[in-house]
CSV table of C-alpha atoms in Angstrom, one decimal:
chain,number,residue,atom,x,y,z
A,1,MET,CA,-4.4,-8.6,32.6
A,2,ARG,CA,-4.0,-11.8,30.1
A,3,GLY,CA,-3.0,-10.1,26.8
A,4,TYR,CA,-5.1,-12.4,24.6
A,5,THR,CA,-8.5,-11.2,25.8
A,6,ILE,CA,-8.8,-8.7,22.4
A,7,SER,CA,-8.8,-11.9,20.1
A,8,LYS,CA,-10.0,-14.6,21.9
A,9,ASP,CA,-12.6,-15.6,19.5
A,10,ASP,CA,-9.9,-15.5,17.1
A,11,TYR,CA,-7.8,-18.0,18.5
A,12,ILE,CA,-10.6,-20.4,19.6
A,13,ARG,CA,-11.7,-20.2,15.7
A,14,ARG,CA,-8.2,-21.3,14.8
A,15,LEU,CA,-7.9,-24.1,17.2
A,16,ARG,CA,-11.4,-25.4,16.3
A,17,ARG,CA,-10.0,-25.5,12.7
A,18,ILE,CA,-6.5,-27.3,14.0
A,19,GLU,CA,-8.9,-29.9,16.0
A,20,GLY,CA,-10.8,-30.4,12.5
A,21,GLN,CA,-7.5,-31.1,11.0
A,22,VAL,CA,-6.2,-33.0,13.4
A,23,ARG,CA,-9.6,-35.4,13.0
A,24,GLY,CA,-9.0,-35.3,9.3
A,25,LEU,CA,-5.7,-37.1,10.0
A,26,GLN,CA,-7.4,-39.7,12.4
A,27,ARG,CA,-9.8,-40.4,9.2
A,28,MET,CA,-6.2,-40.2,6.6
A,29,VAL,CA,-5.0,-42.9,8.6
A,30,ASP,CA,-8.0,-44.9,9.3
A,31,GLU,CA,-8.3,-45.1,5.4
A,32,ASP,CA,-5.0,-46.2,4.5
A,33,THR,CA,-4.0,-42.6,3.0
A,34,TYR,CA,-0.7,-42.6,1.3
A,35,CYS,CA,1.8,-41.7,3.9
A,36,ILE,CA,3.1,-38.6,2.3
A,37,ASP,CA,0.1,-37.4,1.8
A,38,VAL,CA,-0.5,-37.8,5.5
A,39,LEU,CA,3.0,-35.9,6.4
A,40,THR,CA,2.0,-32.9,4.4
A,41,GLN,CA,-1.1,-32.4,6.1
A,42,VAL,CA,1.0,-33.1,9.5
A,43,ALA,CA,3.2,-30.1,8.6
A,44,ALA,CA,0.2,-28.4,7.8
A,45,THR,CA,-1.1,-28.6,11.3
A,46,THR,CA,1.9,-28.1,12.8
A,47,LYS,CA,2.4,-25.0,11.2
A,48,ALA,CA,-1.0,-23.8,12.1
A,49,LEU,CA,-0.3,-24.5,15.7
A,50,GLN,CA,2.9,-22.5,15.4
A,51,SER,CA,1.2,-19.5,14.0
A,52,VAL,CA,-1.3,-19.8,17.3
A,53,ALA,CA,1.8,-20.0,19.1
A,54,ILE,CA,3.4,-17.3,17.4
A,55,GLY,CA,0.4,-14.7,18.0
A,56,LEU,CA,0.2,-15.7,21.5
A,57,LEU,CA,3.9,-14.5,22.1
A,58,ASP,CA,3.9,-11.6,20.4
A,59,GLU,CA,0.4,-10.3,22.4
A,60,HIS,CA,2.4,-11.4,25.7
A,61,VAL,CA,5.6,-9.4,25.0
A,62,ARG,CA,2.8,-6.7,23.9
A,63,HIS,CA,0.9,-6.9,27.0
A,64,CYS,CA,2.3,-8.7,30.0
A,65,VAL,CA,6.0,-7.5,29.4
A,66,ILE,CA,5.2,-4.3,28.9
A,67,GLU,CA,3.2,-4.0,32.0
A,68,ALA,CA,5.6,-5.6,34.4
A,69,SER,CA,7.9,-3.2,33.4
A,70,LYS,CA,5.9,-0.5,34.6
A,71,ASN,CA,6.1,-2.4,37.9
A,72,GLY,CA,9.7,-2.1,38.0
A,73,PRO,CA,12.7,-3.8,36.4
A,74,ASP,CA,13.0,-7.0,38.5
A,75,ASN,CA,9.3,-7.7,37.6
A,76,ALA,CA,9.5,-7.1,33.6
A,77,ASP,CA,13.3,-9.5,34.2
A,78,GLU,CA,11.0,-12.5,35.4
A,79,VAL,CA,8.3,-12.0,33.0
A,80,ILE,CA,10.8,-12.0,30.2
A,81,THR,CA,12.8,-15.1,31.5
A,82,GLU,CA,9.9,-17.0,31.2
A,83,ALA,CA,9.1,-15.7,28.0
A,84,THR,CA,12.4,-16.7,26.5
A,85,LYS,CA,12.1,-20.1,27.9
A,86,ALA,CA,8.5,-20.5,25.9
A,87,ILE,CA,10.2,-19.4,22.9
A,88,GLU,CA,12.7,-21.9,23.5
A,89,ARG,CA,10.5,-24.8,24.0
A,90,LEU,CA,8.9,-23.3,20.6
A,91,ILE,CA,12.0,-23.7,19.0
A,92,ARG,CA,13.0,-26.7,19.9
A,93,SER,CA,9.7,-28.4,19.1
B,1,MET,CA,1.5,-51.2,0.3
B,2,ARG,CA,0.9,-48.2,2.4
B,3,GLY,CA,3.3,-49.1,5.2
B,4,TYR,CA,1.6,-48.2,8.7
B,5,THR,CA,-1.2,-51.0,8.6
B,6,ILE,CA,0.6,-52.5,11.2
B,7,SER,CA,0.4,-49.9,13.5
B,8,LYS,CA,-2.5,-48.4,12.7
B,9,ASP,CA,-4.5,-48.4,15.7
B,10,ASP,CA,-1.4,-46.9,17.5
B,11,TYR,CA,-1.5,-44.0,15.2
B,12,ILE,CA,-5.1,-43.3,15.8
B,13,ARG,CA,-4.9,-43.4,19.2
B,14,ARG,CA,-2.0,-40.8,19.5
B,15,LEU,CA,-4.0,-38.2,17.3
B,16,ARG,CA,-7.0,-38.6,19.5
B,17,ARG,CA,-5.1,-38.0,22.4
B,18,ILE,CA,-3.6,-35.0,20.1
B,19,GLU,CA,-7.0,-34.1,19.3
B,20,GLY,CA,-7.9,-33.6,23.4
B,21,GLN,CA,-5.0,-31.4,23.4
B,22,VAL,CA,-6.3,-29.0,21.1
B,23,ARG,CA,-9.6,-29.0,22.5
B,24,GLY,CA,-7.8,-28.5,26.0
B,25,LEU,CA,-5.7,-25.6,24.5
B,26,GLN,CA,-9.4,-24.0,23.3
B,27,ARG,CA,-10.3,-24.0,26.8
B,28,MET,CA,-7.4,-22.4,28.3
B,29,VAL,CA,-8.0,-19.7,25.8
B,30,ASP,CA,-11.6,-20.0,26.7
B,31,GLU,CA,-11.0,-19.7,30.5
B,32,ASP,CA,-8.1,-16.4,30.0
B,33,THR,CA,-5.3,-18.7,31.5
B,34,TYR,CA,-1.9,-17.0,31.3
B,35,CYS,CA,-0.2,-16.9,27.8
B,36,ILE,CA,3.3,-18.6,28.7
B,37,ASP,CA,0.9,-21.7,30.2
B,38,VAL,CA,-1.1,-21.7,26.8
B,39,LEU,CA,2.4,-21.7,25.3
B,40,THR,CA,3.9,-24.8,27.2
B,41,GLN,CA,0.8,-26.4,26.2
B,42,VAL,CA,1.4,-25.6,22.3
B,43,ALA,CA,5.0,-26.7,22.5
B,44,ALA,CA,3.5,-30.0,23.9
B,45,THR,CA,1.3,-30.8,21.4
B,46,THR,CA,3.4,-29.8,18.5
B,47,LYS,CA,5.6,-32.4,19.8
B,48,ALA,CA,3.3,-34.8,19.7
B,49,LEU,CA,2.7,-34.0,15.9
B,50,GLN,CA,6.0,-34.2,15.2
B,51,SER,CA,6.4,-37.3,16.9
B,52,VAL,CA,3.8,-38.7,14.8
B,53,ALA,CA,5.4,-37.5,11.8
B,54,ILE,CA,8.6,-39.2,12.6
B,55,GLY,CA,7.1,-42.4,12.8
B,56,LEU,CA,5.2,-42.5,9.4
B,57,LEU,CA,8.3,-41.3,8.0
B,58,ASP,CA,10.3,-44.2,9.3
B,59,GLU,CA,7.6,-46.6,7.8
B,60,HIS,CA,7.2,-45.1,4.7
B,61,VAL,CA,11.1,-45.4,4.3
B,62,ARG,CA,11.1,-49.0,5.8
B,63,HIS,CA,7.9,-50.5,3.5
B,64,CYS,CA,7.6,-47.9,0.2
B,65,VAL,CA,10.9,-47.2,-0.6
B,66,ILE,CA,12.3,-50.7,0.0
B,67,GLU,CA,9.2,-51.9,-1.9
B,68,ALA,CA,9.8,-49.1,-4.5
B,69,SER,CA,13.4,-50.1,-5.1
B,70,LYS,CA,12.8,-53.9,-5.8
B,71,ASN,CA,11.0,-52.3,-9.1
B,72,GLY,CA,14.0,-51.0,-10.1
B,73,PRO,CA,15.9,-47.7,-9.1
B,74,ASP,CA,14.1,-45.1,-11.2
B,75,ASN,CA,11.0,-45.8,-9.3
B,76,ALA,CA,12.9,-45.6,-6.1
B,77,ASP,CA,14.1,-42.5,-7.0
B,78,GLU,CA,10.8,-41.0,-7.4
B,79,VAL,CA,9.7,-42.4,-4.1
B,80,ILE,CA,12.7,-41.0,-2.3
B,81,THR,CA,12.7,-37.4,-3.8
B,82,GLU,CA,8.8,-37.7,-2.7
B,83,ALA,CA,10.2,-38.9,0.8
B,84,THR,CA,12.8,-36.0,1.1
B,85,LYS,CA,10.5,-33.0,0.2
B,86,ALA,CA,8.0,-34.2,2.9
B,87,ILE,CA,10.7,-34.0,5.5
B,88,GLU,CA,12.2,-30.9,4.1
B,89,ARG,CA,8.1,-29.6,5.2
B,90,LEU,CA,8.3,-31.4,8.7
B,91,ILE,CA,12.0,-29.4,9.3
B,92,ARG,CA,10.6,-26.1,7.7
B,93,SER,CA,7.2,-26.0,9.7
C,1,MET,CA,21.3,1.2,23.0
C,2,ARG,CA,21.8,-2.4,21.5
C,3,GLY,CA,21.1,-4.7,24.1
C,4,TYR,CA,24.2,-7.7,24.0
C,5,THR,CA,26.8,-5.3,24.4
C,6,ILE,CA,27.5,-6.8,28.0
C,7,SER,CA,27.7,-10.4,26.7
C,8,LYS,CA,29.5,-9.3,23.9
C,9,ASP,CA,32.8,-11.3,24.3
C,10,ASP,CA,30.7,-14.8,24.9
C,11,TYR,CA,28.5,-14.6,21.9
C,12,ILE,CA,31.7,-14.1,19.6
C,13,ARG,CA,33.3,-16.6,21.5
C,14,ARG,CA,30.3,-19.0,20.8
C,15,LEU,CA,29.9,-17.8,17.4
C,16,ARG,CA,34.2,-19.2,17.0
C,17,ARG,CA,33.3,-22.2,18.4
C,18,ILE,CA,30.0,-22.5,15.5
C,19,GLU,CA,32.5,-21.6,12.8
C,20,GLY,CA,35.0,-23.8,14.2
C,21,GLN,CA,31.8,-26.4,14.0
C,22,VAL,CA,31.3,-25.7,10.7
C,23,ARG,CA,34.7,-25.9,9.6
C,24,GLY,CA,34.6,-29.9,10.8
C,25,LEU,CA,31.9,-30.3,8.4
C,26,GLN,CA,33.7,-29.5,5.4
C,27,ARG,CA,36.7,-32.0,6.7
C,28,MET,CA,34.0,-34.8,7.7
C,29,VAL,CA,32.7,-34.6,4.2
C,30,ASP,CA,36.0,-34.2,2.4
C,31,GLU,CA,37.3,-37.3,4.6
C,32,ASP,CA,34.1,-39.1,3.2
C,33,THR,CA,32.6,-39.5,6.9
C,34,TYR,CA,29.5,-41.7,7.2
C,35,CYS,CA,26.5,-39.7,6.4
C,36,ILE,CA,24.7,-40.1,9.8
C,37,ASP,CA,28.0,-39.1,11.6
C,38,VAL,CA,27.8,-35.8,9.6
C,39,LEU,CA,24.2,-35.3,10.2
C,40,THR,CA,24.5,-35.6,13.8
C,41,GLN,CA,27.1,-32.7,13.6
C,42,VAL,CA,24.8,-30.8,11.6
C,43,ALA,CA,22.1,-31.0,14.2
C,44,ALA,CA,24.5,-30.1,16.9
C,45,THR,CA,25.9,-27.3,15.0
C,46,THR,CA,22.3,-26.0,14.2
C,47,LYS,CA,21.2,-26.6,18.0
C,48,ALA,CA,24.3,-24.0,19.1
C,49,LEU,CA,23.2,-21.3,16.4
C,50,GLN,CA,19.7,-21.6,17.6
C,51,SER,CA,20.9,-21.0,21.3
C,52,VAL,CA,22.9,-17.7,19.9
C,53,ALA,CA,19.7,-16.9,18.3
C,54,ILE,CA,17.7,-17.3,22.2
C,55,GLY,CA,20.3,-15.3,23.8
C,56,LEU,CA,19.9,-12.5,21.6
C,57,LEU,CA,16.3,-12.2,21.2
C,58,ASP,CA,16.0,-12.5,25.4
C,59,GLU,CA,18.5,-9.5,25.5
C,60,HIS,CA,16.8,-7.4,22.6
C,61,VAL,CA,13.4,-7.9,24.5
C,62,ARG,CA,15.2,-7.2,27.8
C,63,HIS,CA,16.8,-4.2,26.8
C,64,CYS,CA,15.5,-2.8,23.3
C,65,VAL,CA,11.5,-3.5,24.0
C,66,ILE,CA,11.6,-2.0,27.3
C,67,GLU,CA,13.5,0.9,26.5
C,68,ALA,CA,11.1,1.6,23.7
C,69,SER,CA,8.3,1.1,26.1
C,70,LYS,CA,9.6,3.9,27.8
C,71,ASN,CA,9.5,6.5,24.9
C,72,GLY,CA,5.4,5.5,24.7
C,73,PRO,CA,3.4,2.9,23.6
C,74,ASP,CA,3.4,3.3,19.7
C,75,ASN,CA,7.1,3.0,19.9
C,76,ALA,CA,7.2,-0.7,21.6
C,77,ASP,CA,4.6,-1.9,19.3
C,78,GLU,CA,6.8,-1.2,16.3
C,79,VAL,CA,9.5,-2.7,18.1
C,80,ILE,CA,7.5,-5.6,19.4
C,81,THR,CA,6.3,-6.6,15.9
C,82,GLU,CA,9.6,-6.6,14.3
C,83,ALA,CA,10.8,-8.9,17.6
C,84,THR,CA,7.7,-11.2,16.4
C,85,LYS,CA,8.8,-11.5,12.8
C,86,ALA,CA,12.3,-12.5,14.1
C,87,ILE,CA,10.9,-15.3,16.6
C,88,GLU,CA,9.0,-16.5,13.5
C,89,ARG,CA,11.5,-16.5,11.0
C,90,LEU,CA,13.5,-18.5,13.5
C,91,ILE,CA,10.9,-21.1,14.3
C,92,ARG,CA,10.4,-21.6,10.9
C,93,SER,CA,14.1,-22.1,10.1
D,1,MET,CA,29.7,-46.7,-0.3
D,2,ARG,CA,29.5,-43.4,1.6
D,3,GLY,CA,26.6,-42.0,-0.6
D,4,TYR,CA,27.3,-38.4,-0.9
D,5,THR,CA,30.8,-38.5,-2.9
D,6,ILE,CA,29.2,-37.7,-6.6
D,7,SER,CA,28.5,-34.2,-5.0
D,8,LYS,CA,31.2,-33.8,-1.9
D,9,ASP,CA,32.5,-30.6,-3.9
D,10,ASP,CA,29.4,-29.0,-3.8
D,11,TYR,CA,28.6,-29.7,-0.4
D,12,ILE,CA,32.1,-28.4,0.8
D,13,ARG,CA,31.6,-24.7,-1.4
D,14,ARG,CA,27.9,-24.5,0.5
D,15,LEU,CA,29.2,-25.2,3.8
D,16,ARG,CA,32.4,-22.7,2.7
D,17,ARG,CA,29.6,-20.2,2.3
D,18,ILE,CA,27.9,-21.0,5.9
D,19,GLU,CA,31.7,-20.8,7.6
D,20,GLY,CA,31.5,-17.1,6.1
D,21,GLN,CA,28.2,-16.6,7.3
D,22,VAL,CA,29.4,-17.4,10.7
D,23,ARG,CA,32.7,-15.2,10.6
D,24,GLY,CA,29.6,-12.2,9.2
D,25,LEU,CA,27.8,-12.9,12.6
D,26,GLN,CA,31.1,-12.7,14.4
D,27,ARG,CA,31.5,-9.2,13.0
D,28,MET,CA,27.9,-8.0,13.2
D,29,VAL,CA,28.0,-8.7,17.1
D,30,ASP,CA,31.6,-6.9,17.3
D,31,GLU,CA,30.3,-3.9,15.2
D,32,ASP,CA,27.1,-3.8,18.2
D,33,THR,CA,24.6,-4.4,14.6
D,34,TYR,CA,21.0,-4.1,15.9
D,35,CYS,CA,20.0,-7.7,17.6
D,36,ILE,CA,17.3,-8.3,15.1
D,37,ASP,CA,19.4,-7.8,11.9
D,38,VAL,CA,21.8,-10.4,13.7
D,39,LEU,CA,18.5,-12.6,14.1
D,40,THR,CA,17.9,-12.0,10.9
D,41,GLN,CA,21.2,-13.7,9.7
D,42,VAL,CA,21.2,-16.2,12.3
D,43,ALA,CA,17.9,-17.6,10.9
D,44,ALA,CA,19.6,-17.5,7.1
D,45,THR,CA,22.7,-19.3,8.5
D,46,THR,CA,20.2,-22.2,10.1
D,47,LYS,CA,18.0,-22.7,6.9
D,48,ALA,CA,21.4,-23.0,5.0
D,49,LEU,CA,22.6,-25.8,7.3
D,50,GLN,CA,18.9,-27.4,7.2
D,51,SER,CA,19.5,-27.2,3.6
D,52,VAL,CA,23.0,-29.4,3.5
D,53,ALA,CA,21.1,-31.8,6.3
D,54,ILE,CA,18.4,-32.2,4.0
D,55,GLY,CA,20.5,-33.0,1.1
D,56,LEU,CA,22.6,-35.2,3.1
D,57,LEU,CA,19.8,-37.2,4.3
D,58,ASP,CA,18.2,-37.8,0.8
D,59,GLU,CA,21.8,-39.0,-0.1
D,60,HIS,CA,21.7,-41.0,2.1
D,61,VAL,CA,18.2,-42.5,1.9
D,62,ARG,CA,19.1,-43.0,-1.8
D,63,HIS,CA,22.6,-44.9,-1.5
D,64,CYS,CA,23.0,-46.4,2.1
D,65,VAL,CA,19.5,-47.4,2.6
D,66,ILE,CA,19.0,-49.2,-1.3
D,67,GLU,CA,22.4,-50.6,-0.6
D,68,ALA,CA,22.0,-52.2,2.8
D,69,SER,CA,18.2,-53.2,1.5
D,70,LYS,CA,19.8,-55.6,-1.0
D,71,ASN,CA,21.8,-57.3,1.9
D,72,GLY,CA,18.3,-58.4,3.3
D,73,PRO,CA,15.8,-56.4,5.5
D,74,ASP,CA,17.8,-57.1,8.8
D,75,ASN,CA,20.2,-55.0,7.2
D,76,ALA,CA,18.2,-52.6,5.9
D,77,ASP,CA,16.3,-52.0,9.4
D,78,GLU,CA,19.5,-51.1,11.2
D,79,VAL,CA,19.7,-48.6,8.8
D,80,ILE,CA,16.3,-47.1,8.6
D,81,THR,CA,16.6,-46.9,12.4
D,82,GLU,CA,19.9,-44.5,12.5
D,83,ALA,CA,18.4,-42.7,9.4
D,84,THR,CA,15.1,-42.2,11.4
D,85,LYS,CA,16.9,-41.3,14.5
D,86,ALA,CA,19.0,-38.6,12.5
D,87,ILE,CA,15.9,-36.6,10.9
D,88,GLU,CA,14.3,-36.9,14.7
D,89,ARG,CA,17.4,-34.9,15.6
D,90,LEU,CA,17.1,-32.7,13.0
D,91,ILE,CA,13.6,-31.6,13.7
D,92,ARG,CA,14.1,-31.4,17.1
D,93,SER,CA,17.5,-29.0,16.5
């Protein structure tokens, strides 16, 4: 089970919007937009990406971790260690 | 003066690569890739975006702030306050 | 069950070290240390705090979430929603 | 010139409050407080630390960078590179 099948369309829709934001950034740089305005847009794009990440993590714990724990504690341990490392990469990025 | 005219092409190149990464994320979600792998890719994309932001900020201080300070301290004060707010948004995003 | 009872002493030890780092920051400001050096120390302290947070989260999922899931899916759902919100606050801080 | 001499007392006051927050965290762990509540307090402490960092950066640019730029562009260049690296460490922490 992959976890995010339910709202797959929603994730793709949000990622398409983010793709549009990144294309907007290219246009802004190309048109010599004032840096601070570009930076504001970069921050908004990063925030949107982090939101997608938080949603994926939530579903991961909700489905994969719970599922793994049914197959015994060792199984769950491995899945949780993996999830923690993913959270760490997100916090540090 | 806008600040980043010198390496404009470099920024656009990096943003195009980020656009590709976001498209890759859509494909990963569409193909039910394991969430942790999607999250790793989200973290990489966020890191690439933050790098662009840091580059823009560096050039902004290097050009706009120095330029503004030549037109008197009041002028520079405003530009710096604006830059600090942008840094704050980036740290919080 | 609280989750982090096992390594309680380790957390307290790490938090004491962080307390020392914060006191070091006060001294640095008081002695007019060059701002960049103070900022480097602030970044190190933040990193140490985030490490404690990641450890707590890991144990939380490992114990509380798994425990809750044994008492039925509704119970686990609530605990996971709470954990996701905590992750969100950490990523945004 | 160090930059933050004006509001030195304010920084020390804020850092003392953060020291108190870190001591509060030790007490929370010692008293087996529910992990999520500890995490909320960790996020608040991190936020307070980041605020101090943003304040220091702002004053650094306001004083040191402007000051350095008066001694010629090479001088300012070095100071700005240093500031950018500090911002990078903060964003990544």
